Coordinates of C-alpha atoms in Angstrom, one line a residue:
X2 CA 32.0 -11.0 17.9
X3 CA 31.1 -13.0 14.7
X4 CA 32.3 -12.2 11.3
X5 CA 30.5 -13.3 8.1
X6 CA 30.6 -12.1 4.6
X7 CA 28.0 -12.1 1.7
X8 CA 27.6 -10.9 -1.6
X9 CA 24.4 -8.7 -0.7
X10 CA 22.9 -7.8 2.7
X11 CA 19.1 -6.7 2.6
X12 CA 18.6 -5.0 6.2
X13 CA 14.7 -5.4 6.4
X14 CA 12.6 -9.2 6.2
X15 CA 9.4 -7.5 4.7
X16 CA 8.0 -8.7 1.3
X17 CA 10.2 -6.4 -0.4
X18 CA 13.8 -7.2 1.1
X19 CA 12.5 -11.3 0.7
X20 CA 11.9 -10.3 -2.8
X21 CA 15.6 -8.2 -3.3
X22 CA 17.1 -11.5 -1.2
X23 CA 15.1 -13.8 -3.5
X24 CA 16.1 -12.3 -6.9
X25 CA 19.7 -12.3 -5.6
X26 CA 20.1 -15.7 -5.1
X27 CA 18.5 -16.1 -8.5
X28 CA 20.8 -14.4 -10.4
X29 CA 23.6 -16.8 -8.3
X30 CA 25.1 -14.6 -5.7
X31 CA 25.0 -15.2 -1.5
X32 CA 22.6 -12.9 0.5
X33 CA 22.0 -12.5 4.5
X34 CA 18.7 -10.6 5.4
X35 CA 18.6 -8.8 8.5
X36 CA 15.5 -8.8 10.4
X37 CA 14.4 -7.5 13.8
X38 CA 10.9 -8.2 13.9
X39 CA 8.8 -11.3 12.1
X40 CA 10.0 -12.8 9.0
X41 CA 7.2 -11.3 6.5
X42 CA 7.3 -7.5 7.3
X43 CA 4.7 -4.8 8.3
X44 CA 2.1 -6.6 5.2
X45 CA 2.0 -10.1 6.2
X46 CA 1.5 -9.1 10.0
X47 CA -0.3 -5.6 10.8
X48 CA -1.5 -4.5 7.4
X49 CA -2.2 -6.2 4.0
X50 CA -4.0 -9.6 4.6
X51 CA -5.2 -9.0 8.0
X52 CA -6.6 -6.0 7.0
X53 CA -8.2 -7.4 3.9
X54 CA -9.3 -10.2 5.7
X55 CA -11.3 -7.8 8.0
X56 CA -12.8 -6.5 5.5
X57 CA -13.6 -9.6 3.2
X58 CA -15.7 -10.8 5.4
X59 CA -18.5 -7.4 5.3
X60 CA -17.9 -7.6 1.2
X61 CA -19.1 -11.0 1.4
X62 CA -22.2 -10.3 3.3
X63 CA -23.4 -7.0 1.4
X64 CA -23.0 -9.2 -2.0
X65 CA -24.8 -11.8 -0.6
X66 CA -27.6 -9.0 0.4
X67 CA -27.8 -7.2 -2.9
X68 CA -29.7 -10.2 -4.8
X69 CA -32.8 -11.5 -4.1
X70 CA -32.5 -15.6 -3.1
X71 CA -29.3 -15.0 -1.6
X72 CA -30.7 -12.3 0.2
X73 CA -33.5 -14.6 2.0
X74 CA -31.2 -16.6 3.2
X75 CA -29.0 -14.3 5.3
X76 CA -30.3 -14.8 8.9
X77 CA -28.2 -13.0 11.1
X78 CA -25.0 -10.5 11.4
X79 CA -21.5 -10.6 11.2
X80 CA -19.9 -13.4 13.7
X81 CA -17.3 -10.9 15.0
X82 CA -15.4 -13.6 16.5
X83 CA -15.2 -15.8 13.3
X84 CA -13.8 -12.6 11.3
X85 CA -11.5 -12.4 13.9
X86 CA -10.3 -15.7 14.0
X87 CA -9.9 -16.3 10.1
X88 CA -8.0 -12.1 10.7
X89 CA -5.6 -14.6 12.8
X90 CA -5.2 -17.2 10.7
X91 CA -4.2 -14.9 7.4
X92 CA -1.3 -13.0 10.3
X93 CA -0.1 -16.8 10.7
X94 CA -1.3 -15.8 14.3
X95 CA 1.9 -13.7 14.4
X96 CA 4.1 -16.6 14.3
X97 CA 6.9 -16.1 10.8
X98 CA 7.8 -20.3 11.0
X99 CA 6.4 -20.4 7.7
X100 CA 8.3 -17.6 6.1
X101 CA 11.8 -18.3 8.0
X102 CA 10.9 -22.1 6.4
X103 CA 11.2 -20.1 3.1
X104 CA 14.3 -18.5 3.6
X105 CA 15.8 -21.5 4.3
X106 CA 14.3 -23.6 1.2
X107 CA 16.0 -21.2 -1.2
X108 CA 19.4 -20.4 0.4
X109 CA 18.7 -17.1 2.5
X110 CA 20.6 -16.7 5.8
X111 CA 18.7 -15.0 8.3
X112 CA 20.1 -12.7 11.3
X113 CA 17.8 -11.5 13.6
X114 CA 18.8 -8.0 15.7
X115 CA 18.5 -4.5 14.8
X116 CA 20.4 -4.3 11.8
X117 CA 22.8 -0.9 11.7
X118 CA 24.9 0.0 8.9
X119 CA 28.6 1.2 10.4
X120 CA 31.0 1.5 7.7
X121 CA 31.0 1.3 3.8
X122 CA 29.2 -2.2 2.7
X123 CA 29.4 -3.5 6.8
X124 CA 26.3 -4.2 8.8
X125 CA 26.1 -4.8 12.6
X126 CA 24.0 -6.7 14.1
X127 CA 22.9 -6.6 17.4
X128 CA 20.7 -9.7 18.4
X129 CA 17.9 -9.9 21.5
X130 CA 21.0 -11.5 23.8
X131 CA 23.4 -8.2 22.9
X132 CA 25.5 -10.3 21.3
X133 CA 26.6 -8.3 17.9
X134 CA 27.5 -10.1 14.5
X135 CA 29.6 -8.3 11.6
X136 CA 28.4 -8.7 8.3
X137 CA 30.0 -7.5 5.2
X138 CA 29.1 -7.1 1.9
X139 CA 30.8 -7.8 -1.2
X140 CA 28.7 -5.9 -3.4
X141 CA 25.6 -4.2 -2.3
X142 CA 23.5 -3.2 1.1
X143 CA 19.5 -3.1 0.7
X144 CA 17.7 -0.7 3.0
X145 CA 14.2 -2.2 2.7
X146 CA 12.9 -1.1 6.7
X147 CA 9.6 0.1 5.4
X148 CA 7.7 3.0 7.0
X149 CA 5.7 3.0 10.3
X150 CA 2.5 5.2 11.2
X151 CA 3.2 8.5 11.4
X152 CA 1.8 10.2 15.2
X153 CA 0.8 13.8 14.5
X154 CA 1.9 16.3 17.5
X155 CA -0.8 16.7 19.5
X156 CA -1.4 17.5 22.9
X157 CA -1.9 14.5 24.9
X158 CA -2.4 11.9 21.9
X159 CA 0.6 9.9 22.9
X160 CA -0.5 10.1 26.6
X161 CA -3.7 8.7 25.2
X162 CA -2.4 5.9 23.6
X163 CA -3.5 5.6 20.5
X164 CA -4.2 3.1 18.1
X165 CA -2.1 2.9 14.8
X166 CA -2.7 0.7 11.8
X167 CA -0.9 -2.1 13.3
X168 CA -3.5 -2.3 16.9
X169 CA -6.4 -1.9 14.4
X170 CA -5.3 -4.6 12.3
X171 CA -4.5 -6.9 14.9
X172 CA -7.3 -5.6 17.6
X173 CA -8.8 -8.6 20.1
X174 CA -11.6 -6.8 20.7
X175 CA -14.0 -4.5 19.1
X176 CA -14.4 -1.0 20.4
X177 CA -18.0 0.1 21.3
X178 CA -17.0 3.5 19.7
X179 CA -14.2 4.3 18.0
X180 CA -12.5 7.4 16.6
X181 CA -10.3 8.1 13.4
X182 CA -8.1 10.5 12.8
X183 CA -7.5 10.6 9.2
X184 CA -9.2 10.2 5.8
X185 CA -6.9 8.3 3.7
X186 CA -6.8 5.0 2.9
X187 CA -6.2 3.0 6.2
X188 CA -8.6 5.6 7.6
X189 CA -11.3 4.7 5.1
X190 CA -10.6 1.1 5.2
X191 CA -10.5 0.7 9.2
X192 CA -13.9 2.8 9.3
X193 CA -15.2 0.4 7.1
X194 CA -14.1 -2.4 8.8
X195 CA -15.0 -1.3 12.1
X196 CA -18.4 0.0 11.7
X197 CA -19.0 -3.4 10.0
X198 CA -18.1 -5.1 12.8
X199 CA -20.4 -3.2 15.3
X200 CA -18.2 0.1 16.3
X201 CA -19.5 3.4 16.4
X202 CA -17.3 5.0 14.1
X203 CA -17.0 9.0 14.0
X204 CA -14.3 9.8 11.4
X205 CA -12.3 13.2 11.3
X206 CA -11.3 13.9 8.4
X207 CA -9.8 17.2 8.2
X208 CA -8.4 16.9 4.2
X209 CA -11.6 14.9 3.0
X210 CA -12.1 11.2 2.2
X211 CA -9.5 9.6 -0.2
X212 CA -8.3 13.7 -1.4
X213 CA -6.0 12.1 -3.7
X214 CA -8.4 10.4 -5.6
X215 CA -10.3 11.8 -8.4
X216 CA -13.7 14.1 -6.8
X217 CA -16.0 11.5 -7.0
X218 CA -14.3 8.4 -5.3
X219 CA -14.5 10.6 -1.7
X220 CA -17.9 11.3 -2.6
X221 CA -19.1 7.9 -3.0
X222 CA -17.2 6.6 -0.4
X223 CA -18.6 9.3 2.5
X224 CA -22.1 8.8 1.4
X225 CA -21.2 4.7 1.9
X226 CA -19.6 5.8 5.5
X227 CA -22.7 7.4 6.5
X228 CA -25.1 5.3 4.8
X229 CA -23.2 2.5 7.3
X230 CA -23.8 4.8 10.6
X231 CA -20.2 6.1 9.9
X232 CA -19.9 9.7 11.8
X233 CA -17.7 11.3 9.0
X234 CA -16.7 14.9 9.7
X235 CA -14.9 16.8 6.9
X236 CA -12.6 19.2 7.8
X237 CA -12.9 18.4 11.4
X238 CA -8.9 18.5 13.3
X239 CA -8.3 17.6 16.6
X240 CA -6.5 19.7 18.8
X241 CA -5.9 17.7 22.1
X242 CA -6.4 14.1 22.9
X243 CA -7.0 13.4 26.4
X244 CA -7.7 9.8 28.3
X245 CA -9.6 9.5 31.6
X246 CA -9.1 6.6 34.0
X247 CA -12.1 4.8 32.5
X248 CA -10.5 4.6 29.5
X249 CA -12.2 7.3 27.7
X250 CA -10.6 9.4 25.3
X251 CA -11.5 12.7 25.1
X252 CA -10.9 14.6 21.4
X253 CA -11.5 18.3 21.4
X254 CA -11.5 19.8 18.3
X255 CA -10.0 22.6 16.8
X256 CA -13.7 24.4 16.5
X257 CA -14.0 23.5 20.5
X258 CA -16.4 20.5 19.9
X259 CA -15.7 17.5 22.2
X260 CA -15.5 13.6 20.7
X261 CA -15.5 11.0 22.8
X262 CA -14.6 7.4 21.8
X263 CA -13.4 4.2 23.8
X264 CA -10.0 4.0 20.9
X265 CA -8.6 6.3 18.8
X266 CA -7.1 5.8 15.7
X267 CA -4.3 7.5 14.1
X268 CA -3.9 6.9 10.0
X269 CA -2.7 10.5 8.7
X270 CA 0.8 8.9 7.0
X271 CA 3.6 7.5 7.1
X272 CA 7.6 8.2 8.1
X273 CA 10.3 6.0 7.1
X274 CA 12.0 3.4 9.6
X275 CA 15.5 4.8 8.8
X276 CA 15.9 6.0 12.5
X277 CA 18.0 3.7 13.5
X278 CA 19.9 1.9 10.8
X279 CA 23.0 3.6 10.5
X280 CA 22.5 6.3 8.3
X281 CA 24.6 8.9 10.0
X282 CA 27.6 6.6 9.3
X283 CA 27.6 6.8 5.5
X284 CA 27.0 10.7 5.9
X285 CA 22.7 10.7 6.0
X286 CA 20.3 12.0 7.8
X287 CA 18.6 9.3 10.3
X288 CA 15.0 9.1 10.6
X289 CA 15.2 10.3 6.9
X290 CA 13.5 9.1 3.5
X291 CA 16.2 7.9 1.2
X292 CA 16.4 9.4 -2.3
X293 CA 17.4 7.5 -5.0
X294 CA 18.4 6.9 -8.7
X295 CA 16.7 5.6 -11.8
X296 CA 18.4 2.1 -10.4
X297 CA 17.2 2.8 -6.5
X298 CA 20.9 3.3 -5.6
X299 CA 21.1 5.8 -2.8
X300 CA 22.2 9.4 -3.6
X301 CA 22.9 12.1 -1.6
X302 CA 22.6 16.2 -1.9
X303 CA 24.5 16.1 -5.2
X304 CA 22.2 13.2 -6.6
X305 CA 24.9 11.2 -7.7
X306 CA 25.2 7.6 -5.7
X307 CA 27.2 7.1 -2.3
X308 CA 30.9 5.9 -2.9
X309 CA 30.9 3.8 -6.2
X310 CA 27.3 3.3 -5.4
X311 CA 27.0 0.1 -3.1
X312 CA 24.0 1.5 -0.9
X313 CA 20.2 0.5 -2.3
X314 CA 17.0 1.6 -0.6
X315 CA 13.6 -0.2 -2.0
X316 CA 9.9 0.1 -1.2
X317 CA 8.8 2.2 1.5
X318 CA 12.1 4.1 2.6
X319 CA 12.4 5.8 -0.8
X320 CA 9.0 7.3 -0.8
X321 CA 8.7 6.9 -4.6
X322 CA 5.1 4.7 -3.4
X323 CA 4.0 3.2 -0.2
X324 CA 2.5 0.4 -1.3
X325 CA 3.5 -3.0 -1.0
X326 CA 2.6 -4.1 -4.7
X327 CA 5.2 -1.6 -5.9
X328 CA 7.7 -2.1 -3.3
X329 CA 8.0 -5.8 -4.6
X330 CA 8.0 -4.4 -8.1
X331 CA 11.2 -2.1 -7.1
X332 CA 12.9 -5.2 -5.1
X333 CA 13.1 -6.9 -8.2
X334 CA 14.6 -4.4 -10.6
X335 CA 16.9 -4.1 -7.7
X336 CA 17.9 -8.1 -7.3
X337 CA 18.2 -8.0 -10.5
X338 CA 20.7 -4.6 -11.3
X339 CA 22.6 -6.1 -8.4
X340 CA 23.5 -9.1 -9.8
X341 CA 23.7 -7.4 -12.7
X342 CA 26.4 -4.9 -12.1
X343 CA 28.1 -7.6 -9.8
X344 CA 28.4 -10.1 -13.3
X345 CA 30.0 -6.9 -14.9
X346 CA 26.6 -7.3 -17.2
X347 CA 24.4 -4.3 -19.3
X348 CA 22.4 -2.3 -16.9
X349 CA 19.3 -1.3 -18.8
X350 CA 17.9 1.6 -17.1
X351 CA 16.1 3.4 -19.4
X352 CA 12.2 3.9 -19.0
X353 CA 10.2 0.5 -19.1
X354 CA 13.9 -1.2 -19.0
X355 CA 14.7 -4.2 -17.1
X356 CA 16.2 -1.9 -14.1
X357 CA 14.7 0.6 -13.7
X358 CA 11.1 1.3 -11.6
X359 CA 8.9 3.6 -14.6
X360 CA 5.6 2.0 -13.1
X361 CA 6.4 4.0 -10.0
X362 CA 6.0 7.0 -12.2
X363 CA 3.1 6.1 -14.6
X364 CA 1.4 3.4 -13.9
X365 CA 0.9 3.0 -10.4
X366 CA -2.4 0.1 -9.5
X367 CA -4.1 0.5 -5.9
X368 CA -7.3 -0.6 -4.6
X369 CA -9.4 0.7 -1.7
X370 CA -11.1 -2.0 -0.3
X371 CA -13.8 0.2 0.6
X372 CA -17.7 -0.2 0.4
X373 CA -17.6 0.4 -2.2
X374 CA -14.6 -0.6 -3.9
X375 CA -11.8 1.6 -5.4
X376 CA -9.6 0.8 -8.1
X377 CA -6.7 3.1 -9.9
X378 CA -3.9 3.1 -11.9
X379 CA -1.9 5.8 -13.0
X380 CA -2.8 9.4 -13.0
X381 CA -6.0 11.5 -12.0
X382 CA -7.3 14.2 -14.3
X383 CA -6.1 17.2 -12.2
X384 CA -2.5 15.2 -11.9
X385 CA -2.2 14.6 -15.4
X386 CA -2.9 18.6 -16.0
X387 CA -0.7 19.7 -13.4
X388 CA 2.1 18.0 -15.9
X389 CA 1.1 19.4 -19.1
X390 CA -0.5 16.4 -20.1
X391 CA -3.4 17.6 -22.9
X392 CA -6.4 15.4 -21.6
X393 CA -9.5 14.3 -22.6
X394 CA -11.2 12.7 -19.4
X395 CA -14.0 10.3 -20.4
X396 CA -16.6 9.6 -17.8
X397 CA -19.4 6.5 -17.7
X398 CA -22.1 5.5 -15.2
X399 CA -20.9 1.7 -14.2
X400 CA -23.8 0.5 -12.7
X401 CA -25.5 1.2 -16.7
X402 CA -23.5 -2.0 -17.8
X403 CA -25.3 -4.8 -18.7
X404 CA -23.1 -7.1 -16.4
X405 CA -23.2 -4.3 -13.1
X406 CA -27.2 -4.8 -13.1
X407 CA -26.6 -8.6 -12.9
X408 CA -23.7 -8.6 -11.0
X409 CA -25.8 -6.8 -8.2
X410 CA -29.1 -4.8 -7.7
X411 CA -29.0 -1.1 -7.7
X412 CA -25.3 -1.7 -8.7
X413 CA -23.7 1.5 -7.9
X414 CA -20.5 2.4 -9.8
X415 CA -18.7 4.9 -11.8
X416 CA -15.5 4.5 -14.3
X417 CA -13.2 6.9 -15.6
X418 CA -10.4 7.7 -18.1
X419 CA -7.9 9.8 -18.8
X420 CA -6.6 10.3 -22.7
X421 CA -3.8 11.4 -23.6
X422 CA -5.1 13.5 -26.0
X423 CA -1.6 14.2 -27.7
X424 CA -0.3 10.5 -28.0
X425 CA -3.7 9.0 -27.7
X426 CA -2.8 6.7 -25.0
X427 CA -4.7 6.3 -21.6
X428 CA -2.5 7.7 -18.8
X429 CA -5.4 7.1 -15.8
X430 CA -8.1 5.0 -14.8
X431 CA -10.4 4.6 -12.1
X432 CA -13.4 2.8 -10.7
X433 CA -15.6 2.9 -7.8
X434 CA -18.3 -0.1 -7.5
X435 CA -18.6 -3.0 -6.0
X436 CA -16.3 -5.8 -6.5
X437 CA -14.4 -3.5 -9.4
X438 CA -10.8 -4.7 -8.0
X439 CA -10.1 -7.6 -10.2
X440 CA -11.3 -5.2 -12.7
X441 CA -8.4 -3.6 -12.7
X442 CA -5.3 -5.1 -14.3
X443 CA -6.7 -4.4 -17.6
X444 CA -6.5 -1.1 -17.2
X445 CA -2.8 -1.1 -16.3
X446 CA -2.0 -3.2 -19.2
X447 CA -3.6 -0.1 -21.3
X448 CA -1.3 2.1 -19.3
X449 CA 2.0 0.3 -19.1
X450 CA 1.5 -0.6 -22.7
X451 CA 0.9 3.0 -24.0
X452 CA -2.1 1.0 -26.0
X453 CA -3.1 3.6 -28.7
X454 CA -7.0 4.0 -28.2
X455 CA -7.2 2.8 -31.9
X456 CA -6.2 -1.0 -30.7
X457 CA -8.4 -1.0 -27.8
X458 CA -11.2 -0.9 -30.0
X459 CA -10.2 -4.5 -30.7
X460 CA -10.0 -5.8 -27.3
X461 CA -13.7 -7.4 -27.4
X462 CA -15.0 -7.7 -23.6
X463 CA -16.9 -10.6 -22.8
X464 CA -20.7 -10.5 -22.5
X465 CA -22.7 -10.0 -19.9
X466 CA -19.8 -8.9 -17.4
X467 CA -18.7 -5.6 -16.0
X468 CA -15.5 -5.4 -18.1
X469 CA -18.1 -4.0 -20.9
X470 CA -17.7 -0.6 -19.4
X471 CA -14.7 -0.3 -21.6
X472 CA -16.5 -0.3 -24.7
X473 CA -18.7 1.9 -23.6
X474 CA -16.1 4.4 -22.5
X475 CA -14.4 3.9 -25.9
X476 CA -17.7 4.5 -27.8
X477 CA -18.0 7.5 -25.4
X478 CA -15.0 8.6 -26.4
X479 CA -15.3 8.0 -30.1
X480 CA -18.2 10.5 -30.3

């Protein structure tokens, strides 16, 4: 046994507790991260970039197909090895030297082990060899474990061995067929990616395509599914998953209709990796999400923060939003109140303050990186009304903008906005086209900046390019 004591401990080496360890050494106090996996989390390894980087590749091609000249000169298909190996090269080849290297460069001790809180502000440890090291905190403990993919029960599917995000991500090989279980983002995304890359893709999608996002993003992006040989079946559940020797998996449906595929993949959600950290020793639930406050301190059943409020759960594990953008975003309001509270400093938690997460609330960005591309921020038309919100949602045909048509031909696209009708404010945006997410931080500026609709009149977009949709939504409006 090994004793070592810190200001902060982050349990959880993902981008979000490297960003809560990072801010913490910023504001000038010692931090240990805990880590039992690779340095660089779920993101840098099985979802994010190797993910996108399956997916770049397809983009590429279909923009390079949409124009005449450039279209000429595409001989051939996708090089499914070369999409593979540059899918390598953004996972580091599943080697974290590189991050552990940055750890070290700014003064952040690394333990590696399952990490299991066991008392107020102490962490255990255990590493690979058994061997277990104490750490204790001075001030705060980070719970930033993330979430894993959630396995639905049904008969036989873990018999079957299924895929999850991570083996799609990180697949060697290319199924001849492949089935998805889901129709959510990584559902929509892997289908997109797979089909591109020669699967047979029959997707069952028992909730609809992207049923979160506004009507007409699951719309355009099932037509694109089956426009790309894409199987998409809405509403259709399995009810038993079944492998044969072969290899064969065997999906029969809830309607008695039999799927057969080489893989299956799983993408219906998420559950929190809380299991086994320690919760039970501080009084919570384990295997649970972790509510919090306004700050991201942990609460329990009374709301009010464990103890003098020393516990801090950020990005995944608090469910606020699953996405690694915003995760960041939390971990560093939370570096930040740490050091904070720990100087004996102002907390300023009030909404847009410097500690506290509003964006998770308002203003929350996201891309699809679909065929075609989706891009949000903050709230759809039927959310906004579900909250009282008196609306006026303004539609416009994207591919009519000057710079859509030049961008590509038959540019498909669509944009919307949601007004807030009271304080005359946008509160949502989306758009589905191609290329349309680097289109989007404009439109969270508008939303995080509660830009009156008045001002936006004077925010000129440049000539020919797609950004022009926003005049034309504002002159849509103004009529």
């Amino acid at each position: 046994m090994s004793d070592h004591t810190y200001d902060v401990i982050v349990i959880g080496a993902g981008p979000v507790g490297e960003n809560v360890a990072d801010r913490v050494v910023q504001g000038g106090l010692s931090v240990a991260i805990v880590e039992r996996e690779l340095v660089g989390g779920e993101c840098s390894y099985w979802a994010c970039m190797p993910t996108k980087a399956l997916l770049r590749s397809t983009a590429a091609l279909r923009a390079a197909r949409q124009l005449p000249g450039s279209r000429e000169a595409v001989t051939g298909d996708l090089d499914v090895t070369a999409v593979l190996s540059r899918r390598d090269s953004f996972a580091s080849n599943w080697n974290d030297d590189g991050q552990v290297s940055w750890l070290d460069s700014v003064g952040i001790t690394l333990h590696r082990g399952q990490g299991r809180i066991s008392a107020d502000r102490v962490v255990e440890v255990t590493h690979e060899s058994g061997v277990t090291t104490t750490l204790t905190a001075r001030h705060a403990v980070v719970v930033a474990t993330g979430s894993a993919a959630l396995l639905p029960d049904i008969p036989g599917l873990l018999e079957a061995k299924p895929w999850s995000s991570r083996e799609a991500a990180a697949a060697r090989t290319v199924p001849g067929r492949l089935a998805v279980i889901g129709g959510g983002v990584v559902a929509s995304e892997m289908a997109t990616a797979f089909a591109a890359l020669g699967s047979s893709v029959t997707m069952l999608a028992r909730d609809g395509v992207l049923p979160l996002a506004e009507p007409f993003v699951g719309e355009r992006v099932t037509e694109s599914l089956r426009e790309a040989g894409v199987s998409v079946r809405l509403g259709a559940e399995a009810g038993a998953v079944k492998r044969d020797d072969d290899g064969t998996v065997h999906i029969t449906l809830t309607s008695g209709e039999d799927v057969h595929a080489d893989e299956v993949l799983v993408a219906i959600g998420r559950t929190p990796n809380t299991q086994d950290v320690g919760l039970d020793a501080v009084g919570l639930t384990p295997g649970a999400w972790l509510t919090v406050d306004d700050t991201l301190r942990v609460v329990g059943k009374d709301k009010a923060p464990l103890d003098d409020g020393w516990l801090y759960a950020a990005g995944d594990v608090n469910r606020r939003v699953l996405l690694t953008h915003q995760g960041k975003y939390q971990a560093r309001a939370v570096g930040d109140v740490i050091v904070a509270r720990a100087k004996g400093e102002a907390v300023d938690d009030s909404p847009w303050g410097r500690h506290a997460s509003t964006a998770d609330e308002r203003a929350v960005p996201q891309v699809v990186f679909t065929e075609p591309e989706i891009a949000s921020v903050g709230l759809t038309a039927a959310a906004a009304e579900d909250l009282g919100i008196r609306t006026r949602v303004v539609d416009y045909d994207l591919g009519a903008v000057a710079g859509s048509a030049l961008h590509a031909d038959g540019y498909k696209g669509h944009a919307r906005m949601v007004v807030d009708e009271d304080r005359k404010v946008i509160v949502g945006f989306t758009l589905v086209g191609p290329d349309v997410a680097d289109l989007l931080h404009a439109a969270t500026i508008a939303v995080v900046g509660e830009v009156p609709i008045d001002r936006l009149w004077h925010a000129v977009p440049a000539f020919p390019t797609v950004s022009e949709v926003w005049l034309r939504l504002l002159e849509a409006y103004g009529r």
